[in-house]
Short mmCIF file of C-alpha atoms in Angstrom, two decimals:
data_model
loop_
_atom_site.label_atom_id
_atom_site.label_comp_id
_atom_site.label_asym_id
_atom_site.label_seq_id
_atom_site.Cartn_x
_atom_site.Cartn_y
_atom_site.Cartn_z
CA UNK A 17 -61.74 -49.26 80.08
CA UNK A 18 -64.81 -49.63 77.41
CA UNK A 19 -65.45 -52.83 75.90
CA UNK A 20 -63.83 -52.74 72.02
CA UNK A 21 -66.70 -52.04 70.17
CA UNK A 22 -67.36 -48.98 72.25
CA UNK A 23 -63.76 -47.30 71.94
CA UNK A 24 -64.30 -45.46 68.74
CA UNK A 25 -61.94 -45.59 66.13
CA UNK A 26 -60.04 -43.21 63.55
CA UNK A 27 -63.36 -42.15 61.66
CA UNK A 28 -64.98 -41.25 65.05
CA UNK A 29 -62.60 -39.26 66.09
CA UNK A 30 -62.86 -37.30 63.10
CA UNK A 31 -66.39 -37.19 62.54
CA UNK A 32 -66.33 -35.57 66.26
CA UNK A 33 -63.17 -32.73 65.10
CA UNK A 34 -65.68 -31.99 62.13
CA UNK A 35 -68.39 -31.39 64.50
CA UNK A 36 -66.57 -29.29 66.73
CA UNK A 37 -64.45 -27.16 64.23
CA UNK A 38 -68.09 -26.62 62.73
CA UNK A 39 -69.34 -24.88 66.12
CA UNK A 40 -66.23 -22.81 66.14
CA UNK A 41 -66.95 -21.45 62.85
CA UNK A 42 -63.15 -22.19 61.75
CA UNK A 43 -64.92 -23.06 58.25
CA UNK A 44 -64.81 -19.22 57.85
CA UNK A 45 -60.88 -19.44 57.28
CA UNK A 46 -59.68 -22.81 56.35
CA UNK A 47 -62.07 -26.22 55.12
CA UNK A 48 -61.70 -28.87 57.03
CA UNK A 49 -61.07 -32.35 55.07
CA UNK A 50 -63.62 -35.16 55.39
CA UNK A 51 -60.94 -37.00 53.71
CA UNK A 52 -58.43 -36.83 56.37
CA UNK A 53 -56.45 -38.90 58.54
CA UNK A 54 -54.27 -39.59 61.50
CA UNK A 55 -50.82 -39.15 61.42
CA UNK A 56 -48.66 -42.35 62.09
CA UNK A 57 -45.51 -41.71 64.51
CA UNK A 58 -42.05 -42.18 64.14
CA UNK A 59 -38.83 -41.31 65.96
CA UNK A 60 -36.59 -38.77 65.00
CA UNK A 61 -32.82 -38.83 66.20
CA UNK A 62 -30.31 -36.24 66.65
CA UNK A 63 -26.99 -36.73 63.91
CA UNK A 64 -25.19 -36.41 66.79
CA UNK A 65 -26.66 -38.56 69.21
CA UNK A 66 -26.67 -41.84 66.83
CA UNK A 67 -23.81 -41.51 64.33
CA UNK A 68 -21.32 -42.38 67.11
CA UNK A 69 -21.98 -45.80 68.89
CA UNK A 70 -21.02 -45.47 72.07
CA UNK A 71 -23.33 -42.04 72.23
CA UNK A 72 -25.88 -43.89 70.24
CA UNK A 73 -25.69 -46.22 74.05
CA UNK A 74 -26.02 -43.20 76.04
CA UNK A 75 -28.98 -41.38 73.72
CA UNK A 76 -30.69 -43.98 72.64
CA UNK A 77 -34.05 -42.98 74.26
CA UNK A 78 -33.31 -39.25 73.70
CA UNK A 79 -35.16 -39.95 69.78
CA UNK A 80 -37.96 -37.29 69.43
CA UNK A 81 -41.56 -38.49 69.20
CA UNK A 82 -42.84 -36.91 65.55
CA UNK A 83 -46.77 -36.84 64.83
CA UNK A 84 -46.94 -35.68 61.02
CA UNK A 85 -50.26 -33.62 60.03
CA UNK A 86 -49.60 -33.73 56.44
CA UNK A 87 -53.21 -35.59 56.33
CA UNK A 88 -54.71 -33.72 59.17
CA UNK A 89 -58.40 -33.17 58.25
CA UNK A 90 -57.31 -29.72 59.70
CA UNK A 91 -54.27 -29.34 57.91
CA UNK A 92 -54.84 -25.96 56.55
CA UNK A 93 -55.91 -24.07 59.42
CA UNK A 94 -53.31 -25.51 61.50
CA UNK A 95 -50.59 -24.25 58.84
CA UNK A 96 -52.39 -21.14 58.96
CA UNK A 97 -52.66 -20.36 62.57
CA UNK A 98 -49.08 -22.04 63.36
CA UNK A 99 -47.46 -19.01 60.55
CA UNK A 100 -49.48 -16.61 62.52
CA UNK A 101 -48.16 -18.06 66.20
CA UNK A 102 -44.61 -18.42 64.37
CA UNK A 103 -44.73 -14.48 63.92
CA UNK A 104 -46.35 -13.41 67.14
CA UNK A 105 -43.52 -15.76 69.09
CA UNK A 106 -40.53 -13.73 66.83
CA UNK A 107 -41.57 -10.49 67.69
CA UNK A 108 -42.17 -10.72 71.15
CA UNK A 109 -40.68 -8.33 73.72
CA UNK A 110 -38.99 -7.89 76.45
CA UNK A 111 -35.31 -9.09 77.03
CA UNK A 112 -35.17 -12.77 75.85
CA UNK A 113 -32.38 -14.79 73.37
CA UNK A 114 -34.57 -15.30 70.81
CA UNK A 115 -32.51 -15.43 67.40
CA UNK A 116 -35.04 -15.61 64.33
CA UNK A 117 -32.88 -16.99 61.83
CA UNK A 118 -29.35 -19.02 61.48
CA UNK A 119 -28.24 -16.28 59.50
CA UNK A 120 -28.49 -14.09 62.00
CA UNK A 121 -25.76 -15.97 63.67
CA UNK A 122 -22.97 -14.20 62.23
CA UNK A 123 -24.49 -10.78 63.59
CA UNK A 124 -24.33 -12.02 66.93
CA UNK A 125 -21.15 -13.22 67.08
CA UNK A 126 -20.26 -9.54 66.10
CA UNK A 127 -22.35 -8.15 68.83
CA UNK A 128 -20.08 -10.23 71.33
CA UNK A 129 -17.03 -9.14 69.71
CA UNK A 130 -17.81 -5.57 70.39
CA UNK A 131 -19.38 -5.86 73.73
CA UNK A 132 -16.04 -7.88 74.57
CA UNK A 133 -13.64 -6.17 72.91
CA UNK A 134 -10.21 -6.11 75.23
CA UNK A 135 -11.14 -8.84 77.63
CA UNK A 136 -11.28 -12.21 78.22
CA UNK A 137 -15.08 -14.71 77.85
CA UNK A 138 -15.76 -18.14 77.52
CA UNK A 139 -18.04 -19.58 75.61
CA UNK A 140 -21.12 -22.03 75.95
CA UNK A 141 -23.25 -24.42 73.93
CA UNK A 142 -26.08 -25.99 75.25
CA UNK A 143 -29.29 -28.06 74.41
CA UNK A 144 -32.83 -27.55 76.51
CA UNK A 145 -32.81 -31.71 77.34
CA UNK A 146 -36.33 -32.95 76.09
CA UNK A 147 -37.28 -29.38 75.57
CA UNK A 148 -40.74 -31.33 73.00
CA UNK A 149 -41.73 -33.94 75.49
CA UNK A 150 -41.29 -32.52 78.60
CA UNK A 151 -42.46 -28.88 78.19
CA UNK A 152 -45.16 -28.98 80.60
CA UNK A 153 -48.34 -27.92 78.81
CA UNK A 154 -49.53 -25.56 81.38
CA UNK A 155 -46.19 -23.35 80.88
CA UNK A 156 -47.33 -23.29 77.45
CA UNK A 157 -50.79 -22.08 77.69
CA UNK A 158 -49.57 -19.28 79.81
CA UNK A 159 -46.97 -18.11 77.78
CA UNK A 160 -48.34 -18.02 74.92
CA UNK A 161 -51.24 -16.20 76.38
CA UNK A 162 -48.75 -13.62 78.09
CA UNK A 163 -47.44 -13.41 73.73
CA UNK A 164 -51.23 -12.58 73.17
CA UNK A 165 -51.65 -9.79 76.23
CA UNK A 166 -48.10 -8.22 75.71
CA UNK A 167 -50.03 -7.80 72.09
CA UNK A 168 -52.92 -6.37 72.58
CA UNK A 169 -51.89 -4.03 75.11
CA UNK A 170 -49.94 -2.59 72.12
CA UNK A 171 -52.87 -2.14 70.25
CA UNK A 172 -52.96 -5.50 68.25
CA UNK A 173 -55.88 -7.84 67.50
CA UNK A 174 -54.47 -10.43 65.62
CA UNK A 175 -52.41 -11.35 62.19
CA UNK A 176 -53.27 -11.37 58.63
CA UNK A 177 -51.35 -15.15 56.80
CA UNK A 178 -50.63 -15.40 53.35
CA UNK A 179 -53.18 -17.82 51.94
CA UNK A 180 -49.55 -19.22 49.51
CA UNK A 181 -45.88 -19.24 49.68
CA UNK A 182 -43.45 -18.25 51.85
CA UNK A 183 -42.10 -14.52 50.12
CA UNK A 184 -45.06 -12.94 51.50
CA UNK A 185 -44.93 -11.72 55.08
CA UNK A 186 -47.54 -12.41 58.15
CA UNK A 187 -48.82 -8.60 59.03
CA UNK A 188 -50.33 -6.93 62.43
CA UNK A 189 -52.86 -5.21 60.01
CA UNK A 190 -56.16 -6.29 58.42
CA UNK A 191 -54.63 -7.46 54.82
CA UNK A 192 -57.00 -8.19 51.87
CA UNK A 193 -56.34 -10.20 48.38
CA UNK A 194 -54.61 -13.62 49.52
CA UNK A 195 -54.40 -13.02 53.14
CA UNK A 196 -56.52 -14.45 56.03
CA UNK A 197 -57.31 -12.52 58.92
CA UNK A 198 -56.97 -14.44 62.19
CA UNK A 199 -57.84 -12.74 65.42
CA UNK A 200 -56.10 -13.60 68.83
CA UNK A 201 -59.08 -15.63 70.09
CA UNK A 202 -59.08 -17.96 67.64
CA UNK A 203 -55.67 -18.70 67.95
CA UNK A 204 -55.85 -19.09 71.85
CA UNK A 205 -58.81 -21.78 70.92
CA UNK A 206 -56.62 -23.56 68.17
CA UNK A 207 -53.56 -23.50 70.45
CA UNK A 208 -56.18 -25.34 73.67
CA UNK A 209 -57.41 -28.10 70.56
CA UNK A 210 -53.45 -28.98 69.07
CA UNK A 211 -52.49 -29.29 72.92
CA UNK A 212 -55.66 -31.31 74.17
CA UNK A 213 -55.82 -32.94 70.30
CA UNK A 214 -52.69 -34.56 69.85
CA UNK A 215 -54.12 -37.97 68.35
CA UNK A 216 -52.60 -40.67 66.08
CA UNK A 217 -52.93 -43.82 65.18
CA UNK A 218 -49.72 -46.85 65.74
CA UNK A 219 -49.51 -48.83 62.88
CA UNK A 220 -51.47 -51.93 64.57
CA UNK A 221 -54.23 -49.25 64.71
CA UNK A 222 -54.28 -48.29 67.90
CA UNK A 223 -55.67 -44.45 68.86
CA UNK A 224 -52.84 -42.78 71.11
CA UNK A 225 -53.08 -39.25 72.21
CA UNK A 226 -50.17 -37.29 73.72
CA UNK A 227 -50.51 -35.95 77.17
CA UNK A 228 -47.17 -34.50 77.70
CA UNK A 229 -45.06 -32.03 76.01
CA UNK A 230 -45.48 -30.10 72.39
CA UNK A 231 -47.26 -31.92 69.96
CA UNK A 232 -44.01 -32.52 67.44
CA UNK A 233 -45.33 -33.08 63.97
CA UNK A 234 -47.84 -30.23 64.56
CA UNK A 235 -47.39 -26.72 62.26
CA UNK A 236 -48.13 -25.30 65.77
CA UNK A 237 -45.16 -26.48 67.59
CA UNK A 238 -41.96 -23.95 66.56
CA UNK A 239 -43.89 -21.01 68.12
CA UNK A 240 -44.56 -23.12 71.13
CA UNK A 241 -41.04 -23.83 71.60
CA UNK A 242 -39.81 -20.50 71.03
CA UNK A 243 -43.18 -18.69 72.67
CA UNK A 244 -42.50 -20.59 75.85
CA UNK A 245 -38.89 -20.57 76.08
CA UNK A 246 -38.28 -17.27 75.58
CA UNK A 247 -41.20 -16.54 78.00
CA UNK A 248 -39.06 -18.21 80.32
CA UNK A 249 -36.23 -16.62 79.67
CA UNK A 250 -37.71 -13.03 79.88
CA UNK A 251 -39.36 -14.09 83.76
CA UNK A 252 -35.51 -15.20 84.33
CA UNK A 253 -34.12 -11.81 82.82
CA UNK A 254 -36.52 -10.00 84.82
CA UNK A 255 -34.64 -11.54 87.90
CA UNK A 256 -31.53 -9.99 87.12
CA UNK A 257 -29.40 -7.27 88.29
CA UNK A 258 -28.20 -4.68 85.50
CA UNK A 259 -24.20 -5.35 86.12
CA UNK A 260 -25.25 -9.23 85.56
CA UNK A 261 -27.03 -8.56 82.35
CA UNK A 262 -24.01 -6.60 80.85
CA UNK A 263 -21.34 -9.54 81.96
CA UNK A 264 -23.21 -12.12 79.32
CA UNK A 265 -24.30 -12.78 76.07
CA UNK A 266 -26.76 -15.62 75.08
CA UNK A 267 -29.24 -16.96 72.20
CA UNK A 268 -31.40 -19.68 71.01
CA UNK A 269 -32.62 -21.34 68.56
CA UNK A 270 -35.29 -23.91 69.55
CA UNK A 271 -34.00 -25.31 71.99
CA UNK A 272 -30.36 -24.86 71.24
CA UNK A 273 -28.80 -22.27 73.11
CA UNK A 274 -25.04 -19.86 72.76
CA UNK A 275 -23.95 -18.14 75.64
CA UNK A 276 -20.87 -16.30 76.13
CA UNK A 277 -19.73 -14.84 79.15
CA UNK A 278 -16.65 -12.93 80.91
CA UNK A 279 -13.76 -14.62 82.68
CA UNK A 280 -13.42 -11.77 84.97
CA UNK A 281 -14.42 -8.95 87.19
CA UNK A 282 -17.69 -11.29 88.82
CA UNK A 283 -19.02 -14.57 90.19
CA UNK A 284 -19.02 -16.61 86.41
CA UNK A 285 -18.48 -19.75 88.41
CA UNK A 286 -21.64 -19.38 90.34
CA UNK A 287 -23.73 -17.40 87.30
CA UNK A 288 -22.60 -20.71 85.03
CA UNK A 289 -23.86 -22.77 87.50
CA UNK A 290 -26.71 -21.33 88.40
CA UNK A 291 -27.69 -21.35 84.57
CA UNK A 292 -26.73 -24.82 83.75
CA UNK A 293 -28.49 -26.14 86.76
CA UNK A 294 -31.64 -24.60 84.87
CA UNK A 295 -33.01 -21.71 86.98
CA UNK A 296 -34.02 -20.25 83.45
CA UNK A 297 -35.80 -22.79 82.03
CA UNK A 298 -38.81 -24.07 84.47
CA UNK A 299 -39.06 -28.03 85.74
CA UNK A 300 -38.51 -30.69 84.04
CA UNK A 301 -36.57 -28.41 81.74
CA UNK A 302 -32.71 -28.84 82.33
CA UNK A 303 -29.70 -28.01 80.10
CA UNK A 304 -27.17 -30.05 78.65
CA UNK A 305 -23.92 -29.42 77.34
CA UNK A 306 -23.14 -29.88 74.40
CA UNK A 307 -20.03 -29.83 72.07
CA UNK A 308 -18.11 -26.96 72.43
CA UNK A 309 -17.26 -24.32 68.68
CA UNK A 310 -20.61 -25.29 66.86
CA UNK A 311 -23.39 -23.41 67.39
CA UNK A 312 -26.21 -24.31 64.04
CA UNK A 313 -24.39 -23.85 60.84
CA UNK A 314 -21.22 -21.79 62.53
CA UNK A 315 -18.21 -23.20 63.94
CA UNK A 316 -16.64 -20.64 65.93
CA UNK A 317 -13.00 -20.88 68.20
CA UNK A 318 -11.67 -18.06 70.40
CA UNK A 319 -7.54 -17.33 70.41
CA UNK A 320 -6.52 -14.33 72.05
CA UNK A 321 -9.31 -12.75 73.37
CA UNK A 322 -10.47 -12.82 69.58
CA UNK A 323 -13.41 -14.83 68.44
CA UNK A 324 -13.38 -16.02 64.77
CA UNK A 325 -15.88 -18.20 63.12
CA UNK A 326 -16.76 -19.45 59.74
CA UNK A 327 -19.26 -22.03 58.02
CA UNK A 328 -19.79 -25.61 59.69
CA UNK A 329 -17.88 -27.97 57.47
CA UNK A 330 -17.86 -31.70 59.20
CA UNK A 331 -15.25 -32.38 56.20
CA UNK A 332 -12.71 -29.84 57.09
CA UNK A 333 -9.39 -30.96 56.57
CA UNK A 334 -10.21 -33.68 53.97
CA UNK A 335 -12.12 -35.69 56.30
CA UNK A 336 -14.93 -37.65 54.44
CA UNK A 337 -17.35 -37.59 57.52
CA UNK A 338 -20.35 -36.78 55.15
CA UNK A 339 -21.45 -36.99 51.77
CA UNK A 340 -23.50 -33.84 50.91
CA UNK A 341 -23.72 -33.19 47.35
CA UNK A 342 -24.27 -34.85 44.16
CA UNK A 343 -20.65 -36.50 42.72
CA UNK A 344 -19.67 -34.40 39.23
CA UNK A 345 -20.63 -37.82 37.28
CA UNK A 346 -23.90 -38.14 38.37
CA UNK A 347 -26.84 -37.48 36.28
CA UNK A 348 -27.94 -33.69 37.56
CA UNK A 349 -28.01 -31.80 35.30
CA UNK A 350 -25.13 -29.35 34.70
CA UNK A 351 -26.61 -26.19 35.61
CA UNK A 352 -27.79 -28.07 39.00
CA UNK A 353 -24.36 -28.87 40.24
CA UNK A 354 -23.07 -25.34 39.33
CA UNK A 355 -25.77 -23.85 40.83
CA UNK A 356 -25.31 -26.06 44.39
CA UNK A 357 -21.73 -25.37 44.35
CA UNK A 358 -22.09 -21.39 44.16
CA UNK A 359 -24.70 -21.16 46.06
CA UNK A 360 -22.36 -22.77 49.21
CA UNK A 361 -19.65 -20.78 48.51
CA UNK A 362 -22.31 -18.08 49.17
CA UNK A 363 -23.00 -19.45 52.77
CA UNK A 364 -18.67 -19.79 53.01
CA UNK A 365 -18.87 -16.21 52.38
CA UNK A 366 -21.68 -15.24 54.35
CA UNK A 367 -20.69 -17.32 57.33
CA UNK A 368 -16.94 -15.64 58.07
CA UNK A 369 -15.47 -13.52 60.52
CA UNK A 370 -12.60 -12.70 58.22
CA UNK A 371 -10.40 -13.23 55.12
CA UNK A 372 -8.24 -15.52 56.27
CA UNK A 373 -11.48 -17.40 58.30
CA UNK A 374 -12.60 -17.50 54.83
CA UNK A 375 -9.92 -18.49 52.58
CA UNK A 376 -9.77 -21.90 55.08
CA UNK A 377 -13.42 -22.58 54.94
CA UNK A 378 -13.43 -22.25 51.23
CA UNK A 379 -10.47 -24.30 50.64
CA UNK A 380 -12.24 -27.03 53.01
CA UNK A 381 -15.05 -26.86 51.16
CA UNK A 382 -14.14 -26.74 47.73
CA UNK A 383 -11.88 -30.15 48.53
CA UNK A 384 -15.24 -31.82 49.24
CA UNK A 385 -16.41 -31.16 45.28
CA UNK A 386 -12.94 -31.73 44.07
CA UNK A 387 -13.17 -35.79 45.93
CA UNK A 388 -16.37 -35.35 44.32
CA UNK A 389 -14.87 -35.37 40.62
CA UNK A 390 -15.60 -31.37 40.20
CA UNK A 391 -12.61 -30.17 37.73
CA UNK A 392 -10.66 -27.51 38.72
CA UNK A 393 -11.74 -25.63 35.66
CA UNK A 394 -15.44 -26.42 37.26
CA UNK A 395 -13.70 -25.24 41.20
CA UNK A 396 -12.78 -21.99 39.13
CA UNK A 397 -15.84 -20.93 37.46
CA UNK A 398 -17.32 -20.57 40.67
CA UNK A 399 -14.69 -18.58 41.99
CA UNK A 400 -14.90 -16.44 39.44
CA UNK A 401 -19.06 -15.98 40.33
CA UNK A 402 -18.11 -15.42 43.97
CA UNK A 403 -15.08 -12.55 43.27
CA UNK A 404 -17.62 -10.64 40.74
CA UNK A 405 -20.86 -10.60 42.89
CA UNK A 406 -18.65 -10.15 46.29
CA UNK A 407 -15.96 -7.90 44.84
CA UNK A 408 -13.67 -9.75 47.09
CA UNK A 409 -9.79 -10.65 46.17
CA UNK A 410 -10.21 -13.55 48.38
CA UNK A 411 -12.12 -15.65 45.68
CA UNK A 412 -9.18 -14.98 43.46
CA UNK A 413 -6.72 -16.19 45.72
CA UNK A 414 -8.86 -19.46 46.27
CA UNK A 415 -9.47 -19.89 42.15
CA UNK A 416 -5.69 -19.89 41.82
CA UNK A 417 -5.25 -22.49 44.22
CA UNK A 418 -7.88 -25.09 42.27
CA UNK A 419 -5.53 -27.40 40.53
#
């Protein structure tokens, strides 16, 4: 180890990023701030792994490691090149469970309905175990450059960003006005420097670099979660006889995975296993179960060969597990809490297999901003707002029961 005054500190490591990001020419799309510093790390726990004390025992070292880059002298080009990643990773191809969205959970949960229509299937939830720190970096750097091949091969060269804000949409083609272009190279060379380049500083001023895993904190790290995984899960797919394939269903979300498979007519028992014990997802990669009729933001139950599902609600039944919106008495403004109110019964709508799935979930939820002080008058209102933009008589049912 170098004696302390030769280590370097926070500045040097900078002045030497500057340096390099200089040779690369990355100046061309994004400045890089002189002004700039290293993140300081925290951990970040799972609601469910600490909110219960005798899990909190169990999980206690399961907290993720977090690097922020808010003040990354590279800040921009890393949000720039991560939204570019982020859209390469979505549309990649081959059979995979990629899901883009939580809304899109809904859809799938229809797709299994249909595909199972008549016959009985089990369901699955289950989390990638230290899917961030463990990834092994190598498994990264070739998927992610299989993401780039698969895209060039289809004629592709790289992806036009928005410069600002999130309603306009990364594009394959060359895009002028407030777009930058940014060709697959130099995202292959800013993927090897946030891998290699994961440096912060403790608060007692120490210089730490990661070695292991994705760099968490980093606007790169979503696309190398979902890049890799569902790299992994397309080798795995690959593997697989067509009868298999049409005896299962499964997505992911991160690392958070749904699968649903039949009861009968094959080997479940040994396909389950073989799953669970990880054959998918490469060493140290392992799943996890986890609990069973939540899957995101949709709580789902099967009765009779029928699935049915509707919005998440940890408050169902007038439980007062958590406090989620502003009380009727506080000082938002008016317009806020109506707003925040319709706006979830939007989601309750959105987020419902049926009418009846639906009239629950909004009862549920419309309990939590009646112990909140809402007035039924207030409950009503927004009723009314859901049964004229959804044309649905549900909404008038549920308005009549606000009392």
């Amino acid at each position: 180890m170098p004696k302390k005054n030769q280590r370097g500190g926070e500045r040097d490591v900078i002045a030497a990023w500057a340096r390099y990001y200089r040779d690369k020419g990355w100046n061309k799309i994004a400045a890089f701030n002189n002004k700039g510093r290293l993140g300081v790390p925290y951990a970040l726990f799972k609601a469910k792994n600490i909110t219960d004390p005798e899990v909190r025992k169990r999980k206690w070292d399961k907290a993720r490691p977090i690097s922020p880059t808010f003040h990354h002298p590279m800040h921009k080009l890393l949000s720039l090149v991560g939204r570019a990643w982020y859209f390469v990773a979505r549309h990649m191809q081959g059979e995979h469970f990629i899901i883009d969205s939580t809304r899109d959970v809904p859809s799938f949960l229809e797709e299994v309905r249909a595909a199972f229509q008549g016959g009985e299937y089990e369901a699955r939830v289950l989390d990638i175990e230290g899917c961030y720190p463990s990834m092994p970096k190598d498994k990264i750097r070739h998927a992610m450059l299989q993401l780039v091949q698969d895209a060039r091969r289809a004629g592709r060269e790289g992806v036009s960003v928005p410069m600002r804000g999130k309603k306009l949409k990364c594009s394959w083609r060359r895009v002028s006005g407030g777009f930058r272009w940014i060709d697959f190279t130099v995202m292959l060379d800013v993927l090897e420097f946030s891998l290699d380049n994961a440096i912060f500083r403790m608060k007692d001023g120490r210089i730490v670099r990661q070695r292991k895993g994705i760099p968490m904190g980093d606007a790169l790290s979503p696309a190398m979660t979902i890049g890799t995984c569902g790299w992994m899960e397309r080798e795995w797919m690959n593997g697989l006889d067509v009868s298999t394939k049409g005896n299962f269903k499964a997505k992911r979300y991160m690392d958070d995975i749904l699968l649903f498979f039949r009861k009968h007519g094959w080997d479940r028992e040994r396909f389950y296993g073989d799953f669970k014990k990880s054959e998918c997802y490469m060493p140290p990669l392992k799943l996890e179960e986890a609990a069973d009729g939540t899957f995101l933001e949709t709580s789902f139950r099967m009765a009779d060969n029928h699935l049915y599902y509707r919005l998440k609600n940890a408050n169902e039944g007038g439980k007062k597990a958590i406090w989620r919106y502003h009380g009727y008495d506080s000082y938002s403004p008016m317009w806020q809490k109506r707003s925040t109110m319709v706006a979830t019964l939007k989601k309750v709508d959105f987020v419902a297999s049926d009418r009846m799935e639906k009239l629950a979930s909004a009862m549920d939820k419309l309990r939590e901003f009646e112990h909140l002080g809402y007035p039924a008058r207030v409950r009503r209102q927004a009723c009314a707002v859901m049964a004229r933009e959804r044309n649905c008589m549900v909404w008038g049912v549920v308005a009549a029961l606000q009392r």
